[in-house]
Coordinates of C-alpha atoms in Angstrom, one line a residue:
X1 CA -59.7 -13.6 16.3
X2 CA -58.7 -15.3 19.5
X3 CA -60.8 -18.5 19.8
X4 CA -59.2 -20.3 22.7
X5 CA -56.6 -19.8 25.4
X6 CA -55.1 -22.3 27.9
X7 CA -53.1 -21.2 30.9
X8 CA -51.0 -23.5 33.1
X9 CA -49.0 -22.4 36.2
X10 CA -49.5 -18.6 35.9
X11 CA -50.0 -16.7 39.1
X12 CA -53.0 -18.1 41.0
X13 CA -54.1 -20.1 38.0
X14 CA -53.0 -23.7 38.1
X15 CA -54.8 -24.8 34.9
X16 CA -57.6 -23.0 33.0
X17 CA -59.1 -23.0 29.6
X18 CA -61.4 -20.4 28.1
X19 CA -63.2 -20.3 24.8
X20 CA -63.7 -16.9 23.1
X21 CA -66.3 -16.0 20.5
X22 CA -67.1 -13.0 18.3
X23 CA -68.7 -10.0 19.8
X24 CA -68.2 -8.7 23.3
X25 CA -66.8 -11.0 26.0
X26 CA -66.4 -9.8 29.6
X27 CA -64.3 -11.4 32.4
X28 CA -65.4 -10.7 35.9
X29 CA -64.6 -12.1 39.3
X30 CA -63.6 -11.2 42.8
X31 CA -60.5 -9.1 43.4
X32 CA -57.5 -11.3 43.5
X33 CA -59.2 -14.1 41.6
X34 CA -56.8 -13.9 38.7
X35 CA -58.5 -11.8 36.1
X36 CA -55.2 -9.9 35.6
X37 CA -53.5 -13.2 34.8
X38 CA -55.7 -13.7 31.8
X39 CA -54.5 -10.3 30.5
X40 CA -51.0 -11.1 31.4
X41 CA -51.2 -14.3 29.4
X42 CA -52.3 -12.3 26.3
X43 CA -49.4 -10.0 26.9
X44 CA -47.1 -13.0 26.8
X45 CA -48.6 -14.2 23.6
X46 CA -48.0 -10.7 22.2
X47 CA -44.2 -11.1 22.8
X48 CA -44.0 -9.1 26.0
X49 CA -41.1 -9.5 28.4
X50 CA -41.3 -12.7 30.5
X51 CA -41.4 -12.3 34.3
X52 CA -40.4 -15.3 36.3
X53 CA -42.3 -13.8 39.3
X54 CA -45.5 -14.6 37.5
X55 CA -44.9 -18.4 37.5
X56 CA -47.1 -20.1 40.1
X57 CA -45.4 -20.9 43.3
X58 CA -44.1 -24.5 43.2
X59 CA -44.5 -24.8 39.4
X60 CA -41.5 -25.3 37.2
X61 CA -42.9 -23.1 34.4
X62 CA -45.9 -21.3 33.2
X63 CA -47.4 -22.1 29.8
X64 CA -49.8 -20.0 27.8
X65 CA -51.3 -21.4 24.6
X66 CA -53.6 -19.4 22.3
X67 CA -55.4 -20.4 19.2
X68 CA -56.0 -17.7 16.5
X69 CA -58.0 -17.4 13.3
X70 CA -57.8 -14.6 10.7
X71 CA -61.0 -12.9 9.6
X72 CA -61.3 -13.2 5.8
X73 CA -62.5 -9.6 5.7
X74 CA -59.3 -8.3 7.2
X75 CA -57.1 -8.8 4.1
X76 CA -54.3 -6.7 5.5
X77 CA -54.0 -8.9 8.6
X78 CA -54.1 -12.0 6.4
X79 CA -51.1 -10.8 4.4
X80 CA -49.1 -9.8 7.4
X81 CA -49.8 -13.1 9.2
X82 CA -48.9 -15.2 6.2
X83 CA -45.6 -13.4 5.8
X84 CA -44.7 -14.2 9.5
X85 CA -45.8 -17.8 9.1
X86 CA -43.8 -18.3 6.0
X87 CA -40.7 -16.7 7.4
X88 CA -40.9 -18.9 10.5
X89 CA -41.8 -22.1 8.6
X90 CA -44.9 -22.3 10.9
X91 CA -47.9 -24.3 9.9
X92 CA -51.6 -23.9 10.4
X93 CA -53.7 -26.5 12.2
X94 CA -56.1 -28.7 10.3
X95 CA -58.9 -26.2 10.7
X96 CA -56.8 -23.3 9.4
X97 CA -56.2 -21.8 12.9
X98 CA -52.7 -21.0 14.2
X99 CA -51.5 -22.0 17.7
X100 CA -49.1 -19.7 19.6
X101 CA -47.4 -20.9 22.8
X102 CA -45.3 -19.0 25.3
X103 CA -43.4 -20.8 28.1
X104 CA -41.8 -19.0 31.1
X105 CA -39.6 -21.0 33.4
X106 CA -39.2 -20.3 37.1
X107 CA -35.6 -19.5 36.3
X108 CA -36.7 -16.7 34.0
X109 CA -36.0 -18.5 30.7
X110 CA -38.6 -18.0 28.1
X111 CA -39.5 -20.0 25.0
X112 CA -42.0 -19.3 22.2
X113 CA -43.6 -21.5 19.6
X114 CA -45.7 -20.6 16.6
X115 CA -47.4 -23.1 14.4
X116 CA -45.3 -26.0 15.8
X117 CA -42.0 -24.1 15.3
X118 CA -39.7 -22.7 17.9
X119 CA -39.4 -18.9 17.3
X120 CA -38.1 -15.8 19.1
X121 CA -40.6 -13.9 21.2
X122 CA -40.3 -11.0 18.7
X123 CA -41.8 -13.3 16.1
X124 CA -44.9 -13.8 18.3
X125 CA -45.1 -10.0 18.6
X126 CA -45.0 -9.7 14.7
X127 CA -47.7 -12.4 14.5
X128 CA -50.1 -11.0 17.0
X129 CA -49.6 -7.3 16.0
X130 CA -52.4 -7.3 13.4
X131 CA -54.6 -9.6 15.4
X132 CA -54.5 -8.5 19.0
X133 CA -54.3 -5.2 20.8
X134 CA -54.1 -5.3 24.6
X135 CA -55.0 -2.2 26.6
X136 CA -53.7 -2.6 30.1
X137 CA -54.5 -0.5 33.2
X138 CA -51.6 1.8 32.4
X139 CA -52.4 2.5 28.8
X140 CA -54.2 5.7 29.7
X141 CA -50.9 6.9 31.0
X142 CA -49.2 6.2 27.7
X143 CA -52.0 8.2 26.0
X144 CA -50.5 11.2 27.7
X145 CA -47.3 10.9 25.8
X146 CA -46.8 13.1 22.7
X147 CA -45.5 10.2 20.6
X148 CA -48.6 8.2 21.3
X149 CA -50.8 11.1 20.5
X150 CA -49.0 11.6 17.2
X151 CA -49.3 7.9 16.4
X152 CA -53.1 8.1 17.1
X153 CA -53.5 11.0 14.7
X154 CA -51.5 9.3 12.0
X155 CA -53.6 6.1 12.4
X156 CA -56.8 8.1 12.2
X157 CA -55.6 9.9 9.0
X158 CA -53.7 6.9 7.5
X159 CA -55.1 7.3 4.0
X160 CA -53.9 10.9 3.7
X161 CA -51.0 11.1 6.1
X162 CA -49.5 7.6 5.4
X163 CA -48.2 8.3 1.8
X164 CA -46.9 11.7 2.8
X165 CA -45.1 10.3 5.8
X166 CA -43.4 7.6 3.7
X167 CA -42.3 10.2 1.1
X168 CA -41.0 12.5 3.9
X169 CA -39.0 9.6 5.3
X170 CA -37.4 8.8 2.0
X171 CA -36.5 12.4 1.3
X172 CA -35.1 12.7 4.9
X173 CA -32.9 9.7 4.5
X174 CA -31.4 11.2 1.2
X175 CA -30.9 14.5 2.9
X176 CA -29.2 13.0 6.0
X177 CA -26.9 10.9 3.8
X178 CA -25.8 13.9 1.8
X179 CA -25.4 16.0 4.9
X180 CA -23.3 13.3 6.7
X181 CA -21.1 12.8 3.7
X182 CA -20.4 16.6 3.4
X183 CA -19.7 16.9 7.1
X184 CA -17.3 13.9 7.1
X185 CA -15.4 15.2 4.1
X186 CA -15.2 18.7 5.5
X187 CA -14.3 17.7 9.1
X188 CA -11.7 15.1 8.0
X189 CA -10.4 16.7 4.8
X190 CA -6.8 16.3 5.8
X191 CA -7.1 12.7 6.8
X192 CA -9.0 11.9 3.7
X193 CA -6.4 13.7 1.5
X194 CA -3.7 11.6 3.1
X195 CA -5.7 8.5 2.6
X196 CA -6.2 9.5 -1.1
X197 CA -2.5 10.0 -1.6
X198 CA -1.7 6.6 -0.1
X199 CA -4.3 4.9 -2.3
X200 CA -3.0 6.7 -5.4
X201 CA 0.6 5.6 -4.6
X202 CA -0.5 2.0 -4.1
X203 CA -2.6 1.9 -7.3
X204 CA 0.4 3.4 -9.2
X205 CA 2.6 0.6 -7.9
X206 CA 0.1 -2.1 -8.8
X207 CA -0.6 -0.6 -12.2
X208 CA 3.1 -0.4 -13.0
X209 CA 3.5 -4.2 -12.4
X210 CA 0.1 -4.9 -14.0
X211 CA -0.6 -8.3 -12.6
X212 CA -2.9 -10.7 -14.4
X213 CA -5.5 -13.0 -12.7
X214 CA -3.8 -16.3 -11.6
X215 CA -0.4 -15.1 -12.9
X216 CA 1.5 -16.0 -9.7
X217 CA 0.2 -19.6 -9.8
X218 CA 1.2 -20.0 -13.4
X219 CA 4.7 -18.6 -12.8
X220 CA 5.3 -21.1 -10.0
X221 CA 4.4 -24.0 -12.4
X222 CA 6.6 -22.5 -15.2
X223 CA 9.6 -22.0 -12.9
X224 CA 9.4 -25.5 -11.7
X225 CA 9.5 -26.7 -15.3
X226 CA 12.5 -24.5 -16.2
X227 CA 14.4 -25.6 -13.2
X228 CA 14.3 -29.2 -14.5
X229 CA 14.7 -28.2 -18.2
X230 CA 17.8 -30.3 -19.0
X231 CA 16.4 -33.5 -17.5
X232 CA 13.0 -32.9 -19.1
X233 CA 14.6 -32.3 -22.5
X234 CA 16.8 -35.5 -22.2
X235 CA 13.9 -37.7 -21.1
X236 CA 11.7 -36.5 -24.0
X237 CA 14.5 -36.8 -26.6
X238 CA 15.4 -40.4 -25.5
X239 CA 11.8 -41.4 -25.6
X240 CA 11.4 -39.8 -29.1
X241 CA 14.5 -41.6 -30.4
X242 CA 13.3 -44.9 -29.0
X243 CA 10.1 -44.6 -30.9
X244 CA 11.3 -43.0 -34.2
X245 CA 14.9 -44.0 -34.1
X246 CA 17.9 -41.6 -33.8
X247 CA 18.0 -39.2 -36.6
X248 CA 21.7 -38.5 -36.4
X249 CA 23.0 -42.0 -35.8
X250 CA 21.1 -44.6 -37.9
X251 CA 23.8 -47.2 -37.2
X252 CA 22.7 -47.3 -33.6
X253 CA 19.7 -49.3 -34.5
X254 CA 16.1 -48.7 -35.7
X255 CA 13.3 -47.2 -33.6
X256 CA 10.1 -48.9 -32.5
X257 CA 8.2 -47.4 -35.4
X258 CA 10.5 -49.0 -38.0
X259 CA 10.5 -52.4 -36.2
X260 CA 6.7 -52.4 -36.0
X261 CA 6.5 -51.6 -39.7
X262 CA 8.8 -54.5 -40.6
X263 CA 6.8 -56.8 -38.4
X264 CA 3.5 -55.9 -40.1
X265 CA 5.0 -56.4 -43.5
X266 CA 6.2 -59.9 -42.7
X267 CA 2.9 -60.9 -41.2
X268 CA 0.9 -59.6 -44.1
X269 CA 3.1 -61.5 -46.6
X270 CA 2.4 -64.9 -44.8
X271 CA -0.1 -67.3 -46.2
X272 CA -1.5 -68.4 -42.8
X273 CA -4.9 -66.6 -42.1
X274 CA -4.3 -66.9 -38.3
X275 CA -1.1 -64.9 -38.7
X276 CA -2.3 -62.3 -41.2
X277 CA -5.3 -61.6 -38.8
X278 CA -2.7 -59.9 -36.5
X279 CA -1.9 -57.3 -39.1
X280 CA -4.7 -54.8 -38.1
X281 CA -3.6 -54.8 -34.5
X282 CA 0.0 -54.0 -35.5
X283 CA -1.5 -51.2 -37.6
X284 CA -3.2 -49.8 -34.5
X285 CA 0.1 -50.0 -32.6
X286 CA 1.9 -48.1 -35.3
X287 CA -0.8 -45.4 -35.2
X288 CA -0.3 -45.0 -31.5
X289 CA 3.4 -44.8 -31.8
X290 CA 3.1 -42.2 -34.6
X291 CA 0.9 -40.1 -32.3
X292 CA 3.3 -40.4 -29.4
X293 CA 6.2 -39.5 -31.6
X294 CA 4.4 -36.3 -32.8
X295 CA 3.5 -35.2 -29.3
X296 CA 7.0 -35.7 -28.1
X297 CA 8.3 -33.7 -31.0
X298 CA 5.9 -30.9 -30.1
X299 CA 6.9 -31.0 -26.4
X300 CA 10.6 -30.7 -27.4
X301 CA 9.9 -27.8 -29.7
X302 CA 7.9 -26.0 -26.9
X303 CA 10.7 -26.2 -24.4
X304 CA 12.4 -22.8 -24.0
X305 CA 15.7 -22.5 -25.7
X306 CA 16.5 -19.1 -24.3
X307 CA 18.8 -19.7 -21.3
X308 CA 17.6 -16.4 -19.8
X309 CA 13.9 -17.4 -19.6
X310 CA 14.2 -18.7 -16.1
X311 CA 15.8 -15.5 -14.9
X312 CA 13.0 -13.5 -16.5
X313 CA 10.4 -15.6 -14.7
X314 CA 12.1 -15.3 -11.4
X315 CA 12.3 -11.5 -11.8
X316 CA 8.6 -11.3 -12.6
X317 CA 7.8 -13.6 -9.6
X318 CA 9.7 -11.3 -7.3
X319 CA 7.7 -8.3 -8.6
X320 CA 4.4 -10.1 -7.9
X321 CA 5.6 -11.2 -4.4
X322 CA 6.3 -7.5 -3.6
X323 CA 2.5 -6.9 -4.2
X324 CA 1.3 -10.0 -2.3
X325 CA 3.4 -9.0 0.7
X326 CA 1.6 -5.6 0.9
X327 CA -1.9 -6.0 -0.3
X328 CA -3.3 -9.6 -0.3
X329 CA -2.2 -13.3 0.0
X330 CA -2.3 -13.9 -3.8
X331 CA -2.5 -11.9 -7.0
X332 CA -6.3 -12.4 -7.4
X333 CA -6.6 -10.7 -4.0
X334 CA -4.3 -7.9 -5.0
X335 CA -6.5 -7.2 -8.1
X336 CA -9.6 -7.2 -5.9
X337 CA -8.0 -4.8 -3.4
X338 CA -7.1 -2.5 -6.3
X339 CA -10.7 -2.5 -7.5
X340 CA -11.9 -1.6 -4.0
X341 CA -9.3 1.1 -3.7
X342 CA -10.3 2.8 -6.9
X343 CA -14.0 2.8 -5.6
X344 CA -12.9 4.3 -2.3
X345 CA -10.6 6.8 -4.0
X346 CA -13.6 8.1 -6.0
X347 CA -15.4 9.0 -2.7
X348 CA -12.4 10.8 -1.2
X349 CA -12.4 13.9 -3.4
X350 CA -12.0 16.8 -0.9
X351 CA -11.3 19.5 -3.5
X352 CA -13.2 22.7 -3.3
X353 CA -15.2 21.7 -6.4
X354 CA -16.2 18.4 -4.9
X355 CA -17.3 20.0 -1.6
X356 CA -19.2 22.6 -3.4
X357 CA -21.0 20.0 -5.5
X358 CA -21.9 18.0 -2.3
X359 CA -23.2 21.2 -0.6
X360 CA -25.4 21.9 -3.6
X361 CA -26.7 18.3 -3.5
X362 CA -27.4 18.6 0.2
X363 CA -29.3 21.9 -0.3
X364 CA -31.5 20.3 -3.0
X365 CA -32.2 17.3 -0.7
X366 CA -33.0 19.7 2.2
X367 CA -35.5 21.6 0.0
X368 CA -37.2 18.3 -0.9
X369 CA -37.5 17.2 2.7
X370 CA -38.7 20.7 3.7
X371 CA -41.5 20.5 1.1
X372 CA -42.4 17.0 2.2
X373 CA -42.5 18.1 5.8
X374 CA -44.8 21.1 4.9
X375 CA -47.3 18.8 3.1
X376 CA -47.2 16.3 6.0
X377 CA -47.9 19.0 8.5
X378 CA -50.8 20.4 6.4
X379 CA -52.4 16.9 6.2
X380 CA -52.0 16.4 9.9
X381 CA -53.5 19.8 10.7
X382 CA -56.4 19.2 8.5
X383 CA -57.1 15.7 10.1
X384 CA -56.6 17.0 13.6
X385 CA -59.8 18.9 13.6
X386 CA -61.7 15.8 12.3
X387 CA -60.2 13.6 15.0
X388 CA -61.0 16.1 17.7
X389 CA -64.6 16.4 16.6
X390 CA -65.1 12.6 16.3
X391 CA -63.6 11.9 19.8
X392 CA -65.6 14.8 21.3
X393 CA -68.8 13.3 19.9
X394 CA -68.0 10.0 21.5
X395 CA -67.2 11.6 24.8
X396 CA -70.7 13.2 24.7
X397 CA -72.1 9.6 24.7
X398 CA -69.9 8.6 27.6
X399 CA -71.5 11.0 30.1
X400 CA -69.0 13.8 29.2
X401 CA -71.4 15.8 27.1
X402 CA -69.7 19.1 27.8
X403 CA -66.2 17.8 27.3
X404 CA -64.2 18.8 24.2
X405 CA -61.0 17.3 22.9
X406 CA -58.6 19.5 21.0
X407 CA -55.8 18.1 18.9
X408 CA -53.0 20.6 18.4
X409 CA -50.4 20.1 15.7
X410 CA -47.4 22.4 16.1
X411 CA -43.8 22.5 14.9
X412 CA -41.2 20.9 17.1
X413 CA -38.2 23.3 17.7
X414 CA -34.7 21.9 17.3
X415 CA -32.8 21.7 20.5
X416 CA -29.3 23.3 20.8
X417 CA -27.8 19.8 20.6
X418 CA -29.9 18.7 17.6
X419 CA -27.7 16.8 15.3
X420 CA -29.7 17.6 12.1
X421 CA -31.9 20.6 12.4
X422 CA -34.0 21.6 9.4
X423 CA -34.9 25.2 8.7
X424 CA -38.5 25.5 7.7
X425 CA -39.9 28.9 7.0
X426 CA -37.1 30.6 8.9
X427 CA -37.3 28.4 12.0
X428 CA -35.0 25.6 12.9
X429 CA -37.0 22.4 13.6
X430 CA -36.2 18.9 14.7
X431 CA -36.6 16.7 11.7
X432 CA -37.4 13.4 13.3
X433 CA -38.3 10.1 11.6
X434 CA -42.0 11.0 12.0
X435 CA -41.8 14.6 10.7
X436 CA -41.2 18.0 12.2
X437 CA -44.5 18.0 14.1
X438 CA -45.5 17.3 17.7
X439 CA -49.1 16.6 18.6
X440 CA -50.8 17.4 21.9
X441 CA -54.2 16.3 23.0
X442 CA -55.9 19.0 25.1
X443 CA -59.1 18.4 27.1
X444 CA -61.7 20.8 28.2
X445 CA -63.6 18.7 30.7
X446 CA -66.8 20.9 30.8
X447 CA -68.2 24.0 29.2
X448 CA -66.1 27.1 30.1
X449 CA -63.2 25.0 31.4
X450 CA -59.7 25.9 30.1
X451 CA -58.3 23.5 27.5
X452 CA -55.3 21.8 29.1
X453 CA -53.0 18.9 28.2
X454 CA -54.5 15.5 29.2
X455 CA -51.9 15.0 31.9
X456 CA -53.1 18.2 33.6
X457 CA -56.8 18.2 32.9
X458 CA -58.2 14.6 33.1
X459 CA -58.9 12.4 36.0
X460 CA -58.3 8.6 35.9
X461 CA -61.9 8.0 34.9
X462 CA -61.9 10.7 32.3
X463 CA -58.7 9.4 30.8
X464 CA -60.3 5.9 30.6
X465 CA -63.2 7.4 28.7
X466 CA -61.0 9.4 26.4
X467 CA -59.0 6.3 25.5
X468 CA -62.2 4.3 24.8
X469 CA -63.6 7.1 22.7
X470 CA -60.4 7.3 20.8
X471 CA -60.4 3.5 20.2
X472 CA -63.9 3.6 19.0
X473 CA -63.0 6.3 16.5
X474 CA -59.8 4.7 15.3
X475 CA -61.6 1.3 15.0
X476 CA -64.2 2.6 12.6
X477 CA -62.1 1.9 9.5
X478 CA -60.7 -1.4 10.8
X479 CA -62.3 -4.8 11.1
X480 CA -61.5 -8.2 12.5
X481 CA -58.9 -7.5 15.2
X482 CA -59.2 -8.6 18.8
X483 CA -59.2 -5.7 21.3
X484 CA -58.6 -6.4 25.0
X485 CA -59.4 -3.8 27.7
X486 CA -58.2 -4.4 31.2
X487 CA -60.5 -2.3 33.5
X488 CA -60.8 0.6 31.0
X489 CA -63.8 1.6 33.2
X490 CA -61.6 2.2 36.2
X491 CA -62.8 5.3 38.1
X492 CA -66.2 5.3 36.3
X493 CA -69.7 4.6 37.6
X494 CA -73.3 5.4 37.2
X495 CA -74.6 6.5 33.8
X496 CA -71.0 6.7 32.4
X497 CA -70.6 3.0 33.0
X498 CA -73.7 2.2 31.0
X499 CA -72.4 4.4 28.2
X500 CA -69.0 2.6 28.3
X501 CA -70.9 -0.7 28.0
X502 CA -72.8 0.5 25.1
X503 CA -69.7 1.8 23.3
X504 CA -67.9 -1.5 23.8
X505 CA -71.0 -3.4 22.5
X506 CA -70.9 -1.1 19.4
X507 CA -67.2 -1.7 19.0
X508 CA -67.8 -5.5 19.2
X509 CA -69.9 -5.3 16.0
X510 CA -66.7 -5.0 13.9
X511 CA -64.1 -6.4 16.4
X512 CA -63.8 -9.2 18.9
X513 CA -63.8 -7.3 22.2
X514 CA -62.6 -8.8 25.5
X515 CA -63.1 -6.7 28.6
X516 CA -62.0 -7.2 32.2
X517 CA -64.4 -5.2 34.3
X518 CA -65.7 -4.7 37.9
X519 CA -68.8 -2.9 36.7
X520 CA -72.1 -4.7 36.3
X521 CA -73.3 -2.0 34.0
X522 CA -70.5 -3.0 31.5
X523 CA -70.8 -6.7 32.1
X524 CA -74.5 -6.7 31.3
X525 CA -73.7 -5.8 27.7
X526 CA -71.7 -8.9 27.0
X527 CA -72.5 -11.5 24.4
X528 CA -70.3 -14.0 26.4
X529 CA -69.7 -13.7 30.1
X530 CA -66.7 -15.5 31.6
X531 CA -66.0 -15.5 35.3
X532 CA -62.6 -16.1 37.0
X533 CA -63.2 -17.6 40.4
X534 CA -60.9 -19.1 43.0
X535 CA -61.1 -22.0 45.3
X536 CA -59.1 -23.2 48.3
X537 CA -58.0 -26.9 48.4
X538 CA -58.1 -26.8 52.2
X539 CA -54.3 -26.8 52.5
X540 CA -53.8 -23.1 52.0
X541 CA -53.3 -23.3 48.3
X542 CA -55.6 -21.2 46.1
X543 CA -56.4 -22.0 42.5
X544 CA -58.3 -20.0 40.0
X545 CA -60.2 -21.1 36.9
X546 CA -62.2 -19.6 34.1
X547 CA -65.7 -20.7 33.1
X548 CA -68.5 -19.4 30.9
X549 CA -71.7 -18.5 32.7
X550 CA -75.2 -19.6 31.8
X551 CA -78.1 -17.1 31.7
X552 CA -79.1 -17.9 35.3
X553 CA -75.4 -17.8 36.4
X554 CA -75.0 -14.4 34.8
X555 CA -77.9 -13.0 36.9
X556 CA -76.2 -14.3 40.1
X557 CA -72.8 -12.9 39.1
X558 CA -74.2 -9.5 38.2
X559 CA -76.1 -9.5 41.5
X560 CA -72.8 -10.2 43.3
X561 CA -71.2 -7.3 41.5
X562 CA -74.1 -5.1 42.6
X563 CA -72.6 -4.7 46.1
X564 CA -72.7 -8.4 46.9
X565 CA -76.4 -9.0 46.5
X566 CA -76.2 -12.4 44.9
X567 CA -78.1 -14.2 47.7
X568 CA -81.1 -11.8 47.7
X569 CA -84.2 -11.6 45.6
X570 CA -83.7 -7.9 45.4
X571 CA -80.2 -8.2 44.0
X572 CA -81.3 -10.8 41.4
X573 CA -84.2 -8.7 40.4
X574 CA -81.9 -5.7 40.0
X575 CA -79.5 -7.9 37.9
X576 CA -82.3 -9.1 35.6
X577 CA -83.4 -5.5 35.2
X578 CA -79.9 -4.5 34.3
X579 CA -79.6 -7.3 31.7
X580 CA -82.9 -6.3 30.1
X581 CA -81.8 -2.6 30.1
X582 CA -78.5 -3.6 28.4
X583 CA -80.3 -5.6 25.8
X584 CA -82.5 -2.7 25.0
X585 CA -79.6 -0.3 25.0
X586 CA -77.6 -2.6 22.7
X587 CA -80.4 -2.7 20.2
X588 CA -80.3 1.1 20.1
X589 CA -76.5 1.4 20.0

């Protein structure tokens, strides 16, 4: 629910704040006072495209701030809103409400904030989608579009149509994937065969060399060692002889190990405790020297004695380099390339057997999507009559008692340029993302009149009433959302206006309804009456504001709307009578 809105620098509104409550709220005011700017501000909070031309003349930017709460009854909206808030890292206010802000600069730049976080405008659209529906003055024109009519039918029959539509979409995706793969393999069989030959040749070359992970790095280290083999062997041998003594020339002197042993023996034979205390430390030194001697012996033993080992390593290194020059910077990359090539090769089979298998797979997928489409069409056809009856009944209460709406579901033929026609019961149909059906609303405006498409049979006032009747029907299974109607009563008057007011009041039992209207018959049904009025600062600059009316002020406003009779007793008496009639009608609604 929308609880508050603040508008700064938008159109004729310099600064205005309005509080909204549950039930039916109407906004009235003189033509040009700025009622449309209130609706425009709600469009902006819904993520609509920003228009710099809407920024108030002389202002640097326009700012719209809205505060929303989520009805606990509307669990679906709660879940959707929570997902958006978490994805945007947005936070609720202390009272649990959420603040959305949209800023439009005079240079056309737009910024959006949700729960204290900067977000793209599309996030505002996702946030308000389950909370706010704005019906502008051109929505009745959109109602004439087939896609909007199909959407309305699917919304009405969501429980039965929704699961079938989702199943159809899954089956359609599988069919299109199989069809695309078959077409690509068939149309590009020669190119794919050449690519397969190239991949096979490359994989044969790699498999013949059989590189191992990290092998190129290890060989570089080993080649470096073998290149310095003589100096490494000499250094290790000299160090070993210095520690253990030369094994082949004892006369050259004893090694460090023998000298340390002699030193420990002499110390341990002395009678002086201070001297003998040094014996253990000499023992430790001997242990270290023994360990070093052993390790040096092992190092010398591990050094290659084969003079051809270096040549073998260099040959292997050349083989590996021949791979890294062609396929990747290093051997690990070559191995990864080979894995990807094997996967790709598995999808390049263009043999007759492979193509026949793909064709069979596509036929099976096509039959599945055909069956899903038939069930979807049957569900829509069954629901179409129910929707038509429900809307027709509502039209009867909107002073169109003889009008009848017909909802026609028919197959949508494939065009000659259709990229993926689906044959259903012998007819090629367009298999779109919403099925193979097209829906048309046809209206018979009075008894005996021919049933014609809405675009040919309905006047502006009749379209407004059809749209309102449809909204009332579609809203019967939904609760908690805010619905905004901008002059839905255009082209309507008399008893029909009273009926529209009554329907809006009934809709407001389950929804928050905000209506911009010029009709006193509609305004009289409001729970809350807001007026948008303008003032002149005497310097030629006009400013509009929004304020809530008291009971007495409502009488004056309704009298003004009754042909400008606000300053006459007759006008006020008429307005009071209208309010009393609306209260009685609302009780019966």
